[in-house]
Amino acid sequence: MDHWNGRGVVMAMVSLAKAMWRGFSGKCPNCGEGHMFGRFLKVSDACDHCGEELFHQRADDFPAYLVMVVVGHLVVPAILAIETAYAPPVWLQLALWLPVTLFAALALLQPTKGAIVGLQWQLGMHGFEASKLRREAGELAAVLVKPDTRAA
């Protein structure tokens, strides 16, 4: 739902799912425009578009754990299915599944970290409390102050 912010600008409330999707996409959870990452896994200090501070994030090892669980739950059943159905030699299994596992983990690591940062931002975790309070104050002000719809 959008709200009028009293200055003639419509503010969009960012849901948890939208903030996490923006993070998963590598974009700022606040505006969805700026880039979240300066390098592969290094979160930028602030959004290059809206200036939202992102250095508060504390994703730590959680994204890596999530990636290991997801990739493991996809690769291990596939390995077992191929082994049961075709019984290929071990060297062929290693030649196939090691690169698949490596590339799947690398492909999911940055998006997963972005989603975790989006989650922390939207919930106001760690240093994001002030940002959440500003957003909530703006949303409350937008609800309390309605635009004048009378004809001039």
PDB file of C-alpha atoms in Angstrom:
ATOM      1  CA  MET A   1       0.000   0.000   0.000  1.00  0.00           C
ATOM      2  CA  ASP A   2       1.276   3.469  -0.843  1.00  0.00           C
ATOM      3  CA  HIS A   3       0.908   6.514   1.390  1.00  0.00           C
ATOM      4  CA  TRP A   4       1.167  10.224   0.757  1.00  0.00           C
ATOM      5  CA  ASN A   5       4.047  11.589   2.831  1.00  0.00           C
ATOM      6  CA  GLY A   6       2.794  15.162   3.228  1.00  0.00           C
ATOM      7  CA  ARG A   7       5.269  16.579   0.708  1.00  0.00           C
ATOM      8  CA  GLY A   8       3.363  15.487  -2.367  1.00  0.00           C
ATOM      9  CA  VAL A   9       5.427  12.303  -2.717  1.00  0.00           C
ATOM     10  CA  VAL A  10       3.962   8.841  -2.533  1.00  0.00           C
ATOM     11  CA  MET A  11       5.935   6.461  -0.284  1.00  0.00           C
ATOM     12  CA  ALA A  12       5.802   2.742  -0.906  1.00  0.00           C
ATOM     13  CA  MET A  13       5.867   0.481   2.120  1.00  0.00           C
ATOM     14  CA  VAL A  14       8.346  -2.332   1.659  1.00  0.00           C
ATOM     15  CA  SER A  15       7.079  -5.729   2.723  1.00  0.00           C
ATOM     16  CA  LEU A  16       9.361  -8.417   4.107  1.00  0.00           C
ATOM     17  CA  ALA A  17       9.055 -10.458   0.917  1.00  0.00           C
ATOM     18  CA  LYS A  18       9.858  -7.425  -1.259  1.00  0.00           C
ATOM     19  CA  ALA A  19      12.880  -6.451   0.869  1.00  0.00           C
ATOM     20  CA  MET A  20      14.217 -10.010   0.716  1.00  0.00           C
ATOM     21  CA  TRP A  21      13.601 -10.258  -3.042  1.00  0.00           C
ATOM     22  CA  ARG A  22      15.398  -6.967  -3.616  1.00  0.00           C
ATOM     23  CA  GLY A  23      18.308  -8.271  -1.551  1.00  0.00           C
ATOM     24  CA  PHE A  24      18.248 -11.602  -3.405  1.00  0.00           C
ATOM     25  CA  SER A  25      18.471  -9.593  -6.637  1.00  0.00           C
ATOM     26  CA  GLY A  26      21.482  -7.679  -5.294  1.00  0.00           C
ATOM     27  CA  LYS A  27      19.549  -4.417  -4.981  1.00  0.00           C
ATOM     28  CA  CYS A  28      19.021  -2.067  -2.054  1.00  0.00           C
ATOM     29  CA  PRO A  29      16.128  -3.307   0.137  1.00  0.00           C
ATOM     30  CA  ASN A  30      14.916   0.272   0.596  1.00  0.00           C
ATOM     31  CA  CYS A  31      14.698   1.608  -2.963  1.00  0.00           C
ATOM     32  CA  GLY A  32      15.293  -1.461  -5.119  1.00  0.00           C
ATOM     33  CA  GLU A  33      17.535   0.586  -7.423  1.00  0.00           C
ATOM     34  CA  GLY A  34      21.008   0.826  -5.904  1.00  0.00           C
ATOM     35  CA  HIS A  35      23.511  -2.009  -5.756  1.00  0.00           C
ATOM     36  CA  MET A  36      23.898  -3.844  -2.467  1.00  0.00           C
ATOM     37  CA  PHE A  37      27.314  -5.378  -3.155  1.00  0.00           C
ATOM     38  CA  GLY A  38      30.578  -3.611  -3.874  1.00  0.00           C
ATOM     39  CA  ARG A  39      32.380  -6.909  -4.439  1.00  0.00           C
ATOM     40  CA  PHE A  40      31.265 -10.532  -4.554  1.00  0.00           C
ATOM     41  CA  LEU A  41      30.273 -10.853  -0.876  1.00  0.00           C
ATOM     42  CA  LYS A  42      31.148  -7.364   0.410  1.00  0.00           C
ATOM     43  CA  VAL A  43      28.014  -5.397   1.205  1.00  0.00           C
ATOM     44  CA  SER A  44      28.356  -1.704   0.329  1.00  0.00           C
ATOM     45  CA  ASP A  45      28.388   0.724   3.232  1.00  0.00           C
ATOM     46  CA  ALA A  46      25.394   2.589   1.762  1.00  0.00           C
ATOM     47  CA  CYS A  47      23.099   2.396  -1.246  1.00  0.00           C
ATOM     48  CA  ASP A  48      24.527   4.287  -4.214  1.00  0.00           C
ATOM     49  CA  HIS A  49      21.017   5.410  -5.203  1.00  0.00           C
ATOM     50  CA  CYS A  50      19.084   6.367  -2.049  1.00  0.00           C
ATOM     51  CA  GLY A  51      21.878   6.528   0.525  1.00  0.00           C
ATOM     52  CA  GLU A  52      20.339   3.938   2.870  1.00  0.00           C
ATOM     53  CA  GLU A  53      23.047   2.683   5.244  1.00  0.00           C
ATOM     54  CA  LEU A  54      23.739  -1.015   4.779  1.00  0.00           C
ATOM     55  CA  PHE A  55      26.922  -1.439   6.810  1.00  0.00           C
ATOM     56  CA  HIS A  56      24.868  -2.516   9.853  1.00  0.00           C
ATOM     57  CA  GLN A  57      24.242  -5.958   8.388  1.00  0.00           C
ATOM     58  CA  ARG A  58      25.429  -8.999  10.309  1.00  0.00           C
ATOM     59  CA  ALA A  59      24.775 -11.864   7.926  1.00  0.00           C
ATOM     60  CA  ASP A  60      27.973 -13.635   9.066  1.00  0.00           C
ATOM     61  CA  ASP A  61      27.931 -17.365   8.201  1.00  0.00           C
ATOM     62  CA  PHE A  62      24.159 -17.819   7.993  1.00  0.00           C
ATOM     63  CA  PRO A  63      23.977 -17.459   4.168  1.00  0.00           C
ATOM     64  CA  ALA A  64      26.693 -20.100   3.761  1.00  0.00           C
ATOM     65  CA  TYR A  65      24.798 -22.502   6.027  1.00  0.00           C
ATOM     66  CA  LEU A  66      21.599 -21.966   4.072  1.00  0.00           C
ATOM     67  CA  VAL A  67      23.403 -22.521   0.763  1.00  0.00           C
ATOM     68  CA  MET A  68      24.954 -25.745   2.072  1.00  0.00           C
ATOM     69  CA  VAL A  69      21.541 -27.035   3.131  1.00  0.00           C
ATOM     70  CA  VAL A  70      19.862 -26.155  -0.177  1.00  0.00           C
ATOM     71  CA  VAL A  71      22.658 -27.406  -2.432  1.00  0.00           C
ATOM     72  CA  GLY A  72      23.072 -30.528  -0.322  1.00  0.00           C
ATOM     73  CA  HIS A  73      19.359 -31.297  -0.518  1.00  0.00           C
ATOM     74  CA  LEU A  74      19.470 -30.935  -4.307  1.00  0.00           C
ATOM     75  CA  VAL A  75      22.772 -32.631  -5.125  1.00  0.00           C
ATOM     76  CA  VAL A  76      22.744 -35.631  -2.757  1.00  0.00           C
ATOM     77  CA  PRO A  77      19.400 -37.056  -3.980  1.00  0.00           C
ATOM     78  CA  ALA A  78      20.550 -36.533  -7.576  1.00  0.00           C
ATOM     79  CA  ILE A  79      23.796 -38.387  -6.874  1.00  0.00           C
ATOM     80  CA  LEU A  80      21.906 -41.236  -5.233  1.00  0.00           C
ATOM     81  CA  ALA A  81      19.388 -41.435  -8.076  1.00  0.00           C
ATOM     82  CA  ILE A  82      22.137 -41.591 -10.724  1.00  0.00           C
ATOM     83  CA  GLU A  83      24.079 -44.146  -8.682  1.00  0.00           C
ATOM     84  CA  THR A  84      21.018 -46.337  -8.198  1.00  0.00           C
ATOM     85  CA  ALA A  85      19.834 -46.142 -11.792  1.00  0.00           C
ATOM     86  CA  TYR A  86      23.124 -46.315 -13.711  1.00  0.00           C
ATOM     87  CA  ALA A  87      25.986 -47.161 -11.273  1.00  0.00           C
ATOM     88  CA  PRO A  88      28.593 -45.051 -13.152  1.00  0.00           C
ATOM     89  CA  PRO A  89      32.244 -45.235 -12.119  1.00  0.00           C
ATOM     90  CA  VAL A  90      33.325 -43.125  -9.158  1.00  0.00           C
ATOM     91  CA  TRP A  91      35.583 -40.909 -11.302  1.00  0.00           C
ATOM     92  CA  LEU A  92      32.593 -39.998 -13.488  1.00  0.00           C
ATOM     93  CA  GLN A  93      30.446 -39.182 -10.465  1.00  0.00           C
ATOM     94  CA  LEU A  94      33.228 -36.966  -9.077  1.00  0.00           C
ATOM     95  CA  ALA A  95      33.835 -35.303 -12.441  1.00  0.00           C
ATOM     96  CA  LEU A  96      30.139 -34.461 -12.700  1.00  0.00           C
ATOM     97  CA  TRP A  97      29.024 -33.637  -9.168  1.00  0.00           C
ATOM     98  CA  LEU A  98      31.993 -31.720  -7.779  1.00  0.00           C
ATOM     99  CA  PRO A  99      31.723 -28.907 -10.360  1.00  0.00           C
ATOM    100  CA  VAL A 100      27.907 -28.911 -10.116  1.00  0.00           C
ATOM    101  CA  THR A 101      28.125 -28.547  -6.338  1.00  0.00           C
ATOM    102  CA  LEU A 102      30.791 -25.838  -6.530  1.00  0.00           C
ATOM    103  CA  PHE A 103      28.983 -23.728  -9.135  1.00  0.00           C
ATOM    104  CA  ALA A 104      25.590 -24.128  -7.447  1.00  0.00           C
ATOM    105  CA  ALA A 105      27.048 -22.996  -4.112  1.00  0.00           C
ATOM    106  CA  LEU A 106      28.841 -20.018  -5.661  1.00  0.00           C
ATOM    107  CA  ALA A 107      25.757 -19.031  -7.664  1.00  0.00           C
ATOM    108  CA  LEU A 108      23.520 -19.022  -4.574  1.00  0.00           C
ATOM    109  CA  LEU A 109      25.886 -17.467  -2.040  1.00  0.00           C
ATOM    110  CA  GLN A 110      25.568 -13.773  -2.988  1.00  0.00           C
ATOM    111  CA  PRO A 111      21.776 -13.842  -3.559  1.00  0.00           C
ATOM    112  CA  THR A 112      21.274 -15.642  -0.247  1.00  0.00           C
ATOM    113  CA  LYS A 113      23.411 -13.091   1.592  1.00  0.00           C
ATOM    114  CA  GLY A 114      21.440 -10.291  -0.069  1.00  0.00           C
ATOM    115  CA  ALA A 115      18.157 -11.839   1.047  1.00  0.00           C
ATOM    116  CA  ILE A 116      19.431 -12.121   4.634  1.00  0.00           C
ATOM    117  CA  VAL A 117      20.512  -8.463   4.586  1.00  0.00           C
ATOM    118  CA  GLY A 118      17.044  -7.541   3.227  1.00  0.00           C
ATOM    119  CA  LEU A 119      15.460  -9.532   6.060  1.00  0.00           C
ATOM    120  CA  GLN A 120      17.594  -7.774   8.668  1.00  0.00           C
ATOM    121  CA  TRP A 121      16.844  -4.365   7.140  1.00  0.00           C
ATOM    122  CA  GLN A 122      13.086  -4.867   7.010  1.00  0.00           C
ATOM    123  CA  LEU A 123      12.851  -6.287  10.553  1.00  0.00           C
ATOM    124  CA  GLY A 124      15.118  -3.576  11.980  1.00  0.00           C
ATOM    125  CA  MET A 125      17.694  -6.061  13.269  1.00  0.00           C
ATOM    126  CA  HIS A 126      21.134  -5.040  14.573  1.00  0.00           C
ATOM    127  CA  GLY A 127      21.925  -1.459  13.493  1.00  0.00           C
ATOM    128  CA  PHE A 128      18.874  -1.162  11.243  1.00  0.00           C
ATOM    129  CA  GLU A 129      16.568  -0.173  14.151  1.00  0.00           C
ATOM    130  CA  ALA A 130      16.864   3.562  13.417  1.00  0.00           C
ATOM    131  CA  SER A 131      16.028   3.001   9.755  1.00  0.00           C
ATOM    132  CA  LYS A 132      12.963   0.952  10.677  1.00  0.00           C
ATOM    133  CA  LEU A 133      11.796   3.619  13.129  1.00  0.00           C
ATOM    134  CA  ARG A 134      12.162   6.312  10.430  1.00  0.00           C
ATOM    135  CA  ARG A 135      10.154   4.193   7.987  1.00  0.00           C
ATOM    136  CA  GLU A 136       7.434   3.525  10.550  1.00  0.00           C
ATOM    137  CA  ALA A 137       7.277   7.208  11.530  1.00  0.00           C
ATOM    138  CA  GLY A 138       6.931   8.156   7.858  1.00  0.00           C
ATOM    139  CA  GLU A 139       4.197   5.571   7.329  1.00  0.00           C
ATOM    140  CA  LEU A 140       2.336   6.742  10.436  1.00  0.00           C
ATOM    141  CA  ALA A 141       2.610  10.383   9.359  1.00  0.00           C
ATOM    142  CA  ALA A 142       1.322   9.454   5.912  1.00  0.00           C
ATOM    143  CA  VAL A 143      -1.736   7.799   7.427  1.00  0.00           C
ATOM    144  CA  LEU A 144      -2.440  10.648   9.841  1.00  0.00           C
ATOM    145  CA  VAL A 145      -1.937  13.473   7.309  1.00  0.00           C
ATOM    146  CA  LYS A 146      -4.284  13.066   4.358  1.00  0.00           C
ATOM    147  CA  PRO A 147      -3.832  15.113   1.192  1.00  0.00           C
ATOM    148  CA  ASP A 148      -6.302  17.936   0.577  1.00  0.00           C
ATOM    149  CA  THR A 149      -8.573  16.583  -2.168  1.00  0.00           C
ATOM    150  CA  ARG A 150     -10.800  19.656  -2.387  1.00  0.00           C
ATOM    151  CA  ALA A 151     -10.774  21.544  -5.660  1.00  0.00           C
ATOM    152  CA  ALA A 152      -8.766  24.743  -5.516  1.00  0.00           C
TER     153      ALA A 152
END
